[in-house]
XYZ file of C-alpha atoms in Angstrom:
787
model
C 52.567 24.760 -7.415
C 53.178 25.284 -11.153
C 55.029 28.465 -11.998
C 52.153 29.635 -14.185
C 49.926 29.781 -11.149
C 52.207 32.115 -9.226
C 51.846 35.135 -11.398
C 49.002 37.589 -11.594
C 46.574 37.208 -14.481
C 47.034 40.265 -16.652
C 44.004 39.966 -18.896
C 40.460 41.216 -19.195
C 37.346 39.072 -19.331
C 34.637 39.681 -21.915
C 32.384 42.463 -20.651
C 29.223 40.897 -22.074
C 28.499 39.134 -18.800
C 26.482 40.978 -16.174
C 28.616 39.584 -13.379
C 32.274 39.972 -14.260
C 34.339 39.606 -11.113
C 37.805 40.746 -10.330
C 40.490 38.073 -10.274
C 43.862 38.061 -8.661
C 46.034 35.112 -7.839
C 48.875 35.584 -5.409
C 50.958 32.878 -3.779
C 52.183 34.886 -0.800
C 51.832 33.054 2.539
C 49.323 34.243 5.126
C 51.936 35.831 7.341
C 52.923 38.175 4.537
C 49.625 39.971 5.053
C 49.962 42.434 7.897
C 46.857 42.647 10.101
C 47.522 45.770 12.150
C 43.934 46.013 13.367
C 43.046 42.439 14.364
C 44.305 38.868 14.041
C 42.497 35.604 13.339
C 42.253 33.243 16.299
C 40.902 29.748 15.668
C 38.929 27.871 18.263
C 36.152 25.524 19.344
C 32.639 26.523 20.418
C 31.096 23.106 21.001
C 32.646 20.009 22.584
C 31.496 17.436 25.136
C 33.425 15.349 27.645
C 32.562 12.452 29.940
C 30.713 15.012 32.086
C 27.884 15.078 29.521
C 25.429 12.303 30.369
C 25.124 11.098 26.766
C 28.889 11.131 26.180
C 29.401 8.879 29.199
C 26.647 6.538 28.025
C 28.294 6.371 24.581
C 31.490 5.154 26.237
C 33.491 8.307 27.041
C 34.564 7.427 30.603
C 38.147 8.591 30.967
C 38.494 12.267 29.975
C 36.945 15.487 31.246
C 37.131 19.255 30.608
C 40.787 19.527 31.675
C 41.692 16.913 29.053
C 39.754 18.829 26.377
C 41.946 21.871 26.989
C 45.092 19.730 26.894
C 44.006 18.330 23.547
C 43.286 21.819 22.213
C 46.796 22.900 23.179
C 48.370 20.025 21.268
C 48.855 17.339 23.911
C 47.780 13.784 23.071
C 44.909 12.361 25.129
C 43.060 9.074 25.152
C 40.190 8.347 22.833
C 37.321 6.721 24.772
C 38.417 3.384 23.284
C 41.884 3.785 24.763
C 44.108 4.765 21.836
C 45.972 8.086 21.660
C 44.576 10.964 19.613
C 46.215 14.300 18.901
C 44.994 17.457 17.207
C 46.483 18.241 13.796
C 47.112 21.917 14.652
C 46.640 23.323 18.194
C 43.817 25.785 18.789
C 43.982 29.330 20.114
C 40.883 29.032 22.320
C 38.114 26.684 23.379
C 34.895 26.519 25.366
C 33.879 23.125 26.766
C 30.095 22.881 26.434
C 28.917 19.894 28.426
C 25.147 19.584 28.704
C 23.756 21.486 31.683
C 21.063 18.832 32.014
C 22.260 16.146 34.441
C 25.856 17.308 33.996
C 28.279 14.874 35.572
C 25.674 12.659 37.259
C 26.180 9.568 35.097
C 29.965 9.785 35.424
C 29.762 10.307 39.197
C 27.228 7.497 39.609
C 29.703 5.126 37.948
C 32.675 6.364 40.038
C 32.940 4.244 43.219
C 34.871 7.034 44.942
C 32.033 9.535 44.446
C 29.434 10.049 47.204
C 26.789 10.135 44.488
C 27.539 6.513 43.575
C 26.306 5.520 47.052
C 22.829 6.994 46.489
C 20.033 4.507 45.689
C 19.264 6.245 42.363
C 22.860 5.760 41.196
C 22.195 2.087 40.505
C 19.795 3.111 37.728
C 22.651 5.056 36.099
C 25.257 2.287 36.100
C 26.504 1.428 32.599
C 27.249 -2.286 32.552
C 26.314 -3.397 29.039
C 24.936 -2.142 25.736
C 21.341 -2.396 26.933
C 22.102 0.118 29.682
C 23.110 2.679 27.048
C 19.663 2.716 25.447
C 17.832 2.495 28.774
C 19.633 5.400 30.448
C 19.620 7.531 27.311
C 15.850 7.157 26.943
C 15.211 7.682 30.654
C 17.147 10.914 30.932
C 16.369 12.093 27.404
C 12.627 11.563 27.816
C 12.637 13.525 31.069
C 14.247 16.409 29.183
C 11.834 16.284 26.254
C 8.842 16.179 28.587
C 10.328 18.770 30.987
C 9.996 16.355 33.890
C 13.295 16.633 35.787
C 14.380 13.770 37.999
C 14.436 15.680 41.281
C 17.217 13.696 42.971
C 19.590 14.373 40.079
C 19.110 18.152 39.946
C 19.768 18.939 43.580
C 22.268 21.790 44.099
C 24.743 19.558 45.930
C 25.138 17.634 42.650
C 24.627 20.108 39.792
C 26.328 23.120 41.415
C 29.426 21.096 42.286
C 29.852 19.914 38.705
C 29.412 23.463 37.339
C 32.066 24.817 39.700
C 34.479 22.086 38.666
C 33.866 22.879 34.986
C 34.713 26.550 35.523
C 37.742 25.697 37.619
C 39.080 23.634 34.707
C 38.608 26.627 32.376
C 40.440 28.935 34.765
C 43.303 26.469 35.120
C 43.708 26.181 31.342
C 43.367 29.903 30.600
C 46.635 31.594 29.592
C 45.927 35.188 28.507
C 47.783 36.043 25.316
C 48.552 32.399 24.587
C 45.400 30.286 25.015
C 41.881 31.246 26.077
C 39.521 28.894 27.918
C 35.929 30.094 28.240
C 33.377 29.203 30.886
C 30.562 27.748 28.790
C 27.886 25.087 28.607
C 25.107 23.734 26.403
C 21.393 24.377 26.994
C 19.832 21.268 25.470
C 16.230 21.866 24.483
C 14.916 19.052 22.298
C 11.104 19.363 22.076
C 9.473 16.566 20.117
C 12.939 15.399 19.003
C 13.632 18.698 17.238
C 16.986 20.262 18.022
C 16.828 23.680 19.707
C 20.207 23.537 21.449
C 22.248 26.624 22.324
C 25.816 26.920 23.593
C 26.309 29.727 26.109
C 29.601 31.605 26.503
C 30.456 33.873 29.433
C 32.831 36.788 29.079
C 34.239 36.604 32.627
C 34.502 33.356 34.604
C 34.563 35.375 37.825
C 30.943 36.442 37.268
C 29.221 33.232 36.220
C 26.020 32.241 38.035
C 26.022 29.572 40.724
C 24.237 27.209 38.358
C 23.418 27.280 34.631
C 19.907 27.680 33.275
C 18.919 24.304 31.792
C 16.144 23.021 29.550
C 14.807 21.148 32.567
C 13.622 24.578 33.736
C 12.267 25.537 30.325
C 12.622 24.347 26.747
C 11.603 27.751 25.390
C 14.423 29.901 23.985
C 12.435 32.953 25.055
C 12.853 31.889 28.693
C 16.552 31.310 28.142
C 16.883 34.837 26.711
C 14.995 36.306 29.662
C 17.379 34.549 32.034
C 20.323 35.880 29.999
C 18.909 39.414 30.226
C 18.823 38.998 33.985
C 22.427 37.853 34.033
C 23.437 40.838 31.943
C 21.656 43.246 34.280
C 23.660 41.695 37.115
C 26.884 42.550 35.266
C 27.497 39.140 33.712
C 28.074 39.388 29.956
C 27.138 36.284 27.968
C 25.871 35.212 24.564
C 24.195 32.173 23.016
C 25.125 30.237 19.882
C 22.433 28.087 18.277
C 23.561 24.834 16.721
C 22.354 22.204 14.267
C 19.538 24.251 12.802
C 19.468 21.546 10.119
C 18.081 19.131 12.720
C 15.563 21.547 14.261
C 12.506 20.458 12.284
C 11.900 24.068 11.268
C 11.860 25.446 14.830
C 15.184 27.271 14.864
C 14.140 30.225 12.688
C 10.377 30.837 13.019
C 8.700 33.753 11.250
C 5.098 33.779 12.491
C 4.855 32.521 16.080
C 7.458 31.847 18.744
C 7.995 28.648 20.734
C 5.062 29.513 23.004
C 2.696 30.214 20.118
C 2.795 33.995 20.479
C 3.094 36.216 17.384
C 6.665 37.189 16.624
C 7.088 40.928 17.054
C 9.795 43.537 17.375
C 10.376 42.787 21.065
C 10.999 39.125 20.221
C 13.388 40.094 17.424
C 15.314 42.440 19.705
C 15.528 39.819 22.444
C 16.933 37.248 20.052
C 19.415 39.677 18.549
C 20.537 40.859 21.971
C 21.198 37.369 23.272
C 21.767 35.056 20.314
C 24.440 36.712 18.242
C 25.790 33.643 16.450
C 24.724 30.345 14.910
C 26.694 27.222 14.028
C 26.976 26.680 10.278
C 28.816 23.332 10.269
C 29.682 20.505 12.665
C 29.990 16.722 12.819
C 26.250 16.299 12.222
C 26.098 18.187 8.969
C 26.058 21.700 7.544
C 23.322 24.271 8.177
C 24.188 26.851 5.504
C 21.567 25.861 2.962
C 19.963 22.932 1.137
C 19.891 22.170 -2.619
C 16.099 22.525 -2.690
C 16.289 25.896 -0.935
C 19.140 27.042 -3.199
C 18.672 25.175 -6.502
C 20.948 27.561 -8.417
C 23.855 27.126 -6.015
C 26.016 24.329 -7.403
C 27.833 24.044 -4.053
C 24.697 23.769 -1.883
C 24.837 19.956 -1.764
C 27.404 19.917 1.016
C 27.229 17.510 3.977
C 23.436 17.384 4.042
C 22.103 15.295 6.933
C 18.540 14.007 6.670
C 18.061 13.112 10.327
C 16.363 14.095 13.589
C 17.992 13.415 16.958
C 16.651 10.239 18.507
C 15.276 8.976 15.178
C 11.575 9.488 16.039
C 9.085 7.368 14.134
C 6.962 9.185 11.582
C 9.047 12.387 11.639
C 11.614 13.782 9.248
C 13.462 17.001 8.573
C 11.802 20.279 7.628
C 13.584 22.647 5.248
C 11.909 25.961 6.072
C 13.159 27.367 9.364
C 16.122 24.969 9.471
C 18.848 26.629 7.381
C 20.839 29.793 7.926
C 20.688 31.311 4.437
C 16.904 31.032 4.383
C 16.751 32.591 7.858
C 18.899 35.486 6.653
C 16.502 35.969 3.730
C 13.457 35.743 5.970
C 15.060 38.270 8.274
C 15.500 40.953 5.635
C 12.004 40.261 4.269
C 10.628 40.798 7.771
C 12.694 43.966 8.077
C 11.147 45.351 4.900
C 7.592 44.194 5.637
C 7.415 44.542 9.417
C 10.274 46.804 10.453
C 12.392 44.307 12.397
C 14.904 41.549 11.638
C 15.250 38.719 14.188
C 17.911 36.853 12.214
C 20.920 39.155 11.964
C 23.219 36.342 12.994
C 26.913 35.750 12.556
C 28.337 32.272 11.927
C 30.693 29.916 13.725
C 31.877 26.343 13.188
C 31.952 23.671 15.870
C 32.296 19.978 16.509
C 29.673 18.573 18.905
C 32.181 15.793 19.511
C 31.361 13.619 22.516
C 34.898 12.208 22.666
C 36.539 15.142 24.536
C 38.948 15.104 21.575
C 37.824 16.516 18.224
C 38.698 15.445 14.640
C 38.945 18.489 12.372
C 40.518 16.898 9.294
C 39.423 14.278 6.784
C 42.696 12.394 7.211
C 42.360 12.385 11.014
C 38.697 11.473 11.488
C 38.118 9.227 14.504
C 34.392 9.765 14.975
C 32.507 11.764 17.550
C 30.503 9.305 19.654
C 32.974 7.153 21.584
C 32.437 3.420 21.091
C 29.599 3.955 18.615
C 31.886 5.231 15.831
C 35.339 4.894 17.360
C 36.894 2.284 15.074
C 37.441 2.282 11.324
C 35.419 -0.901 10.874
C 32.555 0.456 13.004
C 32.388 3.602 10.888
C 32.827 2.016 7.492
C 30.303 -0.743 8.223
C 27.679 1.994 8.430
C 26.832 1.496 12.089
C 23.189 2.493 12.549
C 23.517 4.611 15.690
C 20.044 5.726 16.875
C 18.990 5.879 13.245
C 22.126 7.689 12.086
C 24.380 6.006 9.529
C 27.717 7.219 10.891
C 29.159 7.450 7.375
C 27.149 10.678 7.060
C 29.143 12.222 9.908
C 31.991 14.502 8.934
C 34.934 16.246 10.608
C 34.247 19.227 12.849
C 34.033 22.863 11.844
C 36.261 25.591 13.253
C 35.542 29.170 14.300
C 37.781 32.078 13.404
C 37.576 35.279 15.467
C 39.099 38.573 14.351
C 40.319 40.082 17.616
C 43.037 42.349 18.980
C 44.507 39.721 21.310
C 43.999 36.196 22.556
C 42.115 36.971 25.769
C 38.629 36.258 27.030
C 37.582 39.878 26.761
C 38.911 40.464 23.260
C 37.612 37.183 21.807
C 34.216 37.597 23.448
C 33.861 41.084 21.971
C 34.668 39.646 18.531
C 31.845 37.130 18.968
C 29.509 39.835 20.211
C 30.095 42.092 17.188
C 29.926 39.010 14.892
C 33.364 39.518 13.379
C 33.527 35.767 13.012
C 33.992 33.222 10.270
C 33.661 29.461 10.122
C 35.567 26.774 8.294
C 34.726 23.160 7.580
C 37.852 22.110 9.501
C 41.009 23.388 7.779
C 42.448 26.725 8.869
C 41.369 28.765 5.855
C 41.779 32.423 6.788
C 39.004 34.660 5.452
C 38.554 38.433 5.393
C 35.417 40.225 4.213
C 34.736 43.976 4.219
C 31.914 46.068 2.771
C 31.771 49.764 1.972
C 30.900 52.363 -0.633
C 34.343 53.535 -1.662
C 36.442 50.422 -2.265
C 36.059 50.721 -6.047
C 35.674 54.493 -6.350
C 39.016 54.950 -8.118
C 37.974 52.699 -11.003
C 35.781 53.371 -13.990
C 32.293 51.918 -13.958
C 33.117 49.392 -16.674
C 36.150 48.228 -14.696
C 34.428 47.606 -11.370
C 33.669 44.013 -12.296
C 36.682 43.342 -14.516
C 39.293 40.634 -14.238
C 42.973 41.500 -13.891
C 45.520 42.231 -11.239
C 46.233 45.563 -12.886
C 42.725 46.726 -11.930
C 42.968 45.808 -8.253
C 42.748 49.123 -6.362
C 46.097 50.430 -5.237
C 45.021 50.513 -1.594
C 44.442 46.754 -1.647
C 47.906 46.043 -3.096
C 49.426 47.710 -0.057
C 50.522 45.425 2.792
C 48.429 47.548 5.174
C 45.248 47.281 3.114
C 43.295 45.919 6.085
C 43.668 49.205 7.934
C 42.208 51.030 4.923
C 39.392 48.496 4.673
C 38.391 49.122 8.294
C 38.587 52.885 7.781
C 36.472 52.917 4.614
C 33.862 50.314 5.515
C 32.759 47.591 7.895
C 34.020 44.046 8.489
C 31.977 40.859 8.479
C 29.111 41.053 10.959
C 28.549 44.765 10.342
C 25.995 47.031 8.696
C 26.729 49.133 5.631
C 26.377 52.868 6.100
C 23.174 54.292 4.571
C 23.083 54.816 0.834
C 23.610 58.465 0.009
C 23.770 60.797 -2.968
C 26.848 60.262 -5.092
C 27.053 56.560 -4.309
C 26.467 53.863 -6.916
C 26.584 50.422 -5.314
C 28.277 48.812 -2.333
C 31.632 47.203 -2.961
C 33.290 44.388 -1.063
C 36.861 43.382 -0.400
C 37.530 39.654 0.001
C 40.713 37.825 0.896
C 41.378 34.164 1.649
C 44.547 32.222 2.400
C 44.688 28.449 2.332
C 45.603 26.230 5.238
C 49.254 25.292 4.520
C 48.448 21.655 5.293
C 45.258 21.404 3.224
C 44.078 21.827 -0.346
C 44.646 24.905 -2.475
C 41.830 27.388 -3.023
C 39.390 27.122 -5.916
C 37.474 30.424 -5.612
C 35.841 33.003 -3.390
C 32.149 33.691 -3.854
C 29.778 36.282 -2.458
C 26.295 35.071 -1.580
C 23.730 37.841 -1.850
C 20.188 37.793 -0.508
C 17.649 40.556 -1.069
C 13.987 41.242 -0.411
C 11.213 43.054 -2.236
C 7.538 43.159 -1.271
C 7.774 40.260 1.140
C 9.580 37.975 -1.296
C 13.235 37.117 -0.808
C 15.792 36.006 -3.355
C 19.390 34.872 -3.524
C 22.250 34.777 -5.986
C 25.786 33.444 -5.772
C 28.500 35.472 -7.494
C 31.937 34.099 -8.347
C 34.276 36.914 -7.332
C 37.846 35.691 -7.607
C 39.228 32.331 -8.639
C 42.329 30.386 -9.561
C 43.531 29.434 -13.004
C 42.634 30.389 -16.577
C 38.894 29.723 -16.365
C 36.460 32.122 -17.990
C 32.935 32.740 -16.632
C 30.046 31.489 -18.713
C 28.956 34.412 -20.939
C 25.281 33.810 -20.124
C 25.184 32.711 -16.467
C 28.379 34.386 -15.282
C 29.333 31.198 -13.425
C 32.914 30.013 -13.376
C 33.428 26.392 -14.488
C 34.591 23.734 -12.054
C 38.308 23.782 -11.416
C 38.657 20.071 -12.030
C 39.948 17.371 -9.740
C 43.329 15.826 -9.006
C 41.875 13.225 -6.623
C 42.827 9.585 -7.134
C 39.789 7.854 -5.608
C 41.401 4.424 -5.505
C 44.504 5.692 -3.717
C 42.619 8.340 -1.704
C 45.195 10.991 -2.643
C 45.245 14.333 -4.420
C 47.786 16.778 -5.818
C 47.977 20.486 -5.053
C 48.864 21.136 -8.683
C 45.823 23.336 -9.285
C 44.272 26.127 -7.285
C 45.655 29.095 -5.398
C 47.417 29.627 -2.104
C 45.852 33.078 -1.751
C 42.959 34.924 -3.408
C 42.102 38.604 -3.114
C 39.710 40.931 -4.881
C 37.220 43.786 -4.830
C 33.708 43.439 -6.216
C 30.893 45.915 -6.675
C 27.304 44.658 -6.793
C 26.122 45.101 -10.418
C 22.469 44.461 -9.521
C 22.162 46.739 -6.500
C 18.852 48.469 -5.820
C 19.027 50.978 -2.947
C 15.354 50.319 -2.122
C 15.906 46.604 -1.390
C 17.053 45.144 1.928
C 20.056 42.893 1.367
C 22.819 40.872 2.966
C 26.119 39.586 1.617
C 28.547 36.973 2.886
C 31.727 35.445 1.503
C 32.368 31.757 0.898
C 35.826 30.424 0.022
C 36.184 26.965 -1.504
C 39.148 24.604 -1.680
C 39.844 22.280 -4.590
C 38.486 18.758 -4.313
C 40.180 16.449 -1.807
C 39.285 12.916 -0.620
C 36.495 12.602 1.949
C 37.317 10.650 5.122
C 35.187 7.732 3.945
C 37.350 7.439 0.837
C 40.546 7.601 2.906
C 39.382 4.947 5.351
C 38.021 2.727 2.577
C 41.564 2.703 1.179
C 42.885 1.711 4.609
C 40.485 -1.258 4.686
C 41.034 -2.196 1.051
C 37.369 -1.722 0.109
C 35.516 0.548 -2.312
C 34.355 3.924 -0.987
C 30.719 3.918 0.136
C 28.394 5.178 -2.563
C 25.800 6.884 -0.353
C 28.208 9.743 0.389
C 30.489 11.754 -1.875
C 33.975 10.393 -2.527
C 35.466 13.873 -2.590
C 34.795 17.081 -0.755
C 35.487 20.775 -1.231
C 36.440 22.177 2.168
C 35.293 25.745 2.668
C 35.037 28.837 4.833
C 32.083 31.162 5.409
C 32.126 34.737 6.685
C 29.456 36.306 8.816
C 27.194 38.509 6.677
C 27.236 42.244 6.070
C 23.755 43.821 5.917
C 22.295 46.712 3.937
C 19.014 48.457 4.817
C 17.385 51.370 2.957
C 16.717 54.585 4.815
C 13.112 55.361 5.831
C 12.998 57.932 3.023
C 14.133 55.362 0.453
C 11.474 52.942 1.671
C 8.770 55.581 1.279
C 9.982 56.495 -2.196
C 10.095 52.879 -3.382
C 7.119 51.412 -5.170
C 5.604 48.800 -2.908
C 3.387 45.938 -3.939
C -0.178 45.237 -2.983
C -0.851 43.827 0.459
C -3.791 41.850 1.769
C -4.688 44.894 3.846
C -4.760 46.997 0.666
C -7.102 44.516 -1.016
C -9.465 44.448 1.937
C -9.490 48.238 1.949
C -10.434 48.202 -1.726
C -13.378 45.922 -1.107
C -11.791 42.756 -2.499
C -13.638 39.512 -1.819
C -11.751 36.642 -0.179
C -12.661 33.497 -2.135
C -14.178 30.695 -0.112
C -13.665 26.977 -0.657
C -16.421 26.645 -3.258
C -15.176 29.624 -5.265
C -11.600 28.365 -5.170
C -12.617 24.946 -6.450
C -14.648 26.520 -9.251
C -11.708 28.713 -10.168
C -8.966 26.076 -10.125
C -9.860 22.391 -9.932
C -9.554 20.564 -13.238
C -8.279 23.698 -14.950
C -5.100 25.633 -15.492
C -4.242 29.205 -14.612
C -1.568 31.499 -15.922
C -0.024 33.417 -13.031
C 2.264 36.416 -12.952
C 4.617 37.068 -10.057
C 4.215 40.842 -9.822
C 7.572 41.199 -8.043
C 9.690 39.531 -10.724
C 7.363 39.821 -13.725
C 7.704 36.082 -14.343
C 4.699 34.332 -15.903
C 4.037 30.608 -15.487
C 1.209 28.107 -15.800
C -0.227 25.876 -13.082
C -2.284 22.809 -13.915
C -4.707 21.948 -11.073
C -5.666 18.295 -11.438
C -8.797 16.897 -9.851
C -6.741 14.264 -7.989
C -5.104 16.909 -5.773
C -1.898 17.253 -7.757
C -0.576 20.436 -9.305
C 2.058 20.937 -11.963
C 3.942 24.192 -12.437
C 4.912 24.689 -16.075
C 6.594 27.194 -18.400
C 9.014 28.547 -15.790
C 11.577 30.933 -17.256
C 15.008 30.022 -15.807
C 16.298 33.562 -16.391
C 13.919 35.018 -13.825
C 14.893 34.685 -10.157
C 12.587 32.505 -8.104
C 11.401 33.522 -4.641
C 12.367 31.570 -1.552
C 11.014 28.164 -0.588
C 9.586 26.982 -3.891
C 12.155 24.257 -4.637
C 13.695 23.621 -8.038
C 10.689 24.754 -10.059
C 12.753 25.175 -13.214
C 13.730 21.502 -13.322
C 10.300 20.454 -12.103
C 8.662 22.400 -14.910
C 10.882 20.759 -17.515
C 10.548 17.243 -16.084
C 6.846 17.487 -15.308
C 7.274 16.829 -11.590
C 3.930 17.335 -9.811
C 3.278 18.235 -6.188
C 0.217 18.061 -3.958
C -2.349 20.719 -3.174
C -5.585 20.874 -1.206
C -8.360 23.449 -0.975
C -9.675 23.863 2.552
C -10.735 26.571 4.982
C -10.778 29.134 2.195
C -7.140 28.562 1.254
C -5.053 26.636 -1.245
C -2.609 24.517 0.725
C 0.670 23.402 -0.877
C 3.698 21.659 0.586
C 7.439 22.052 0.232
C 10.190 20.578 2.346
C 7.818 19.067 4.945
C 6.144 22.422 5.553
C 2.755 23.729 4.487
C 2.444 26.956 2.516
C -0.989 28.477 1.932
C -2.382 30.824 -0.688
C -5.339 33.093 -0.068
C -7.024 34.396 -3.208
C -8.876 37.722 -3.516
C -11.210 38.945 -6.240
C -11.308 42.610 -7.140
C -14.570 42.934 -9.048
C -14.581 44.921 -12.223
C -18.361 45.061 -12.423
C -19.290 41.640 -13.799
C -20.635 38.789 -11.681
C -18.924 36.169 -13.847
C -16.260 34.196 -12.035
C -13.529 34.985 -14.539
C -14.815 38.121 -16.185
C -12.178 39.992 -18.155
C -12.490 43.069 -16.010
C -12.023 41.194 -12.710
C -8.656 40.882 -11.005
C -7.564 37.860 -8.958
C -4.616 38.273 -6.615
C -3.104 35.664 -4.307
C -0.962 35.973 -1.191
C 1.475 33.227 -0.119
C 1.761 32.559 3.590
C 5.554 33.065 3.752
C 5.537 36.479 2.047
C 4.492 38.559 5.035
C 1.123 39.867 3.956
C 1.851 40.788 0.324
C -0.441 39.600 -2.473
C 2.245 39.129 -5.110
C 0.559 36.710 -7.539
C -2.025 37.652 -10.173
C -4.026 35.434 -12.482
C -3.516 36.708 -16.031
C -4.874 35.814 -19.482
C -3.073 33.173 -21.508
C -0.014 34.895 -22.983
C 0.553 34.843 -26.727
C 4.336 34.812 -26.440
C 6.637 33.380 -23.775
C 10.149 34.715 -23.523
C 11.876 37.565 -25.331
C 9.996 38.888 -28.339
C 12.046 38.682 -31.523
C 12.076 41.920 -33.477
C 12.402 42.044 -37.252
C 15.702 43.842 -37.939
C 14.430 44.953 -41.343
C 11.554 46.938 -39.844
C 12.422 50.408 -38.529
C 11.714 50.665 -34.798
């Protein structure tokens, strides 16, 4: 590390930028930071062994749950192909999550010493050649999708025995204070090839049920939650962790109807929050934080995107809405504001979903996750098409960090329950995130967003700053105290320390989401970063740190970046009337992706369909803010569809909509943001959004309308059933249009008002047709004319 990077930056940034974060750069190692309240324990929430039917079919025949715990503790075990694998850094805890559906039956059917292998049905489960893999996978998988269990294979004498053996392995591996092994499993609902899987963790292995609830009993998460409620009433504490929302086809985070087609209401939201406290943000099959089309202004959103559905169904592809965590968080606060409940107050974890028993967490130690299907370098780098998945799009596993008092089942479970969790993309980046009202109170208003170590609050320079942070605010996963008189804006303390064996840190960001009148928005703030970079004076964004990666040699140098970053930031755009959430994201400098490393091993060029480099990262669970009931009443709310109906507005039918739009253009104002834009409605069913002002925030789920406006990228629309249907990210969004008559019968009389409501904005009519504006943008005033 260059000497210049080890000293604090004693300078101030220009104050012209709206978002001017606080920078500090300290090279102290992680252990120099005292954590008197809680410590970070790293572990695994999602791993499969040969006891999972699919893992055995893929070729994992030799290792089970006991071996998974050995691997987690640092002992070498056998890869399914027979070579030794060893974890880079041992874990503090693990839960083995073999599928509850047909758990152990394929392995036992192929074990001559097992009584199950003597049953007539066992012959149909014997894996003799590659054709058997596809046949058995489809047979068992189809029975799960169609909820048609194979009765012989779900008898208690089979399933209950396997479950008891799984829990016995956890008890044998559990060493309180040293290593924690949870009793856990995966509920594997996969309706219509859309991933709805949940991993269930039990607090006390002595109280687990005699058999797990499986998707063979029901594919509906609502039924799973009801079963969990029953377990809890019986004194058995447990929680669920959803995974791979990115592969859920939009089902993971619904906003209108639940899995059974019933309207989502407060009871549904409370049931989900009570049972499903966490969601998996990254694993071998991609990241579920966000997508570049959902977050077009986030330059780091294009991270391990996987365009794939499990089983590779014909004629189906991914859906963006309802499939990514950040959008769910935004939908949740919009629902809180519009409907009074938030079903998506979820914390985050990282996991693997490895089916090898062993798990690769690092780019330089990636050995695949599906046994013989991606277990060799040549198999991976040849782009093996495994059930429609090009395995080069796989990536190393994520990790979960828990802030807990001690390494025991009880303490770690309580950390998961209160969502004091963070996830990493694999390296052991340690991340702290606190929110409160008083972290920046000892600084002048103009200094609350300033750069310089000198302006870091004294309490945060103290080695016991964490204790103060807990006392003055809430940690990740918590709720800010209500806004009160004398307060200005919430402030946040962030701290990240690099993994000693991985890349240095580039920056820490805070991702903010907020809601107003049914619309939700997001913005990413650079808070603290390494080096001499200055934020852009217009956008406030910090430039890229650069790269030291040698692609040809698959190496990098830790000559840039920070070993530790710490800072306090106060939200400069806070509105106490808006629901909001905040979470921290720490980024490493660029390092070589595993495909680049293994291309070097083979002496070939890195594959071009994936990135050659990667910026490893860590995400905190969010902190939420909600206005008080009094603040909600005092805030100016927009017009709702109910308001329009009460005012006698006329809902336009298909004929009126066609007369109003087709073959014409309309100028539309978003009454939430004030932004004005033009839409051309072509007769061929295509629409083009134009004149979009990039300075004005765009609401959720509209794509990159700024670039589309500039490039002239059209999209489709249709007028039917009294609505204007549009599409984004494989999901339909509808507009209903109302006319408030001003007295004239003309369709577009000057004294008429036309308002439109979008189907994802929870009943608000936020869009108004307006006359053609004379000026677009900021009016230029003549400085010679007195104002």
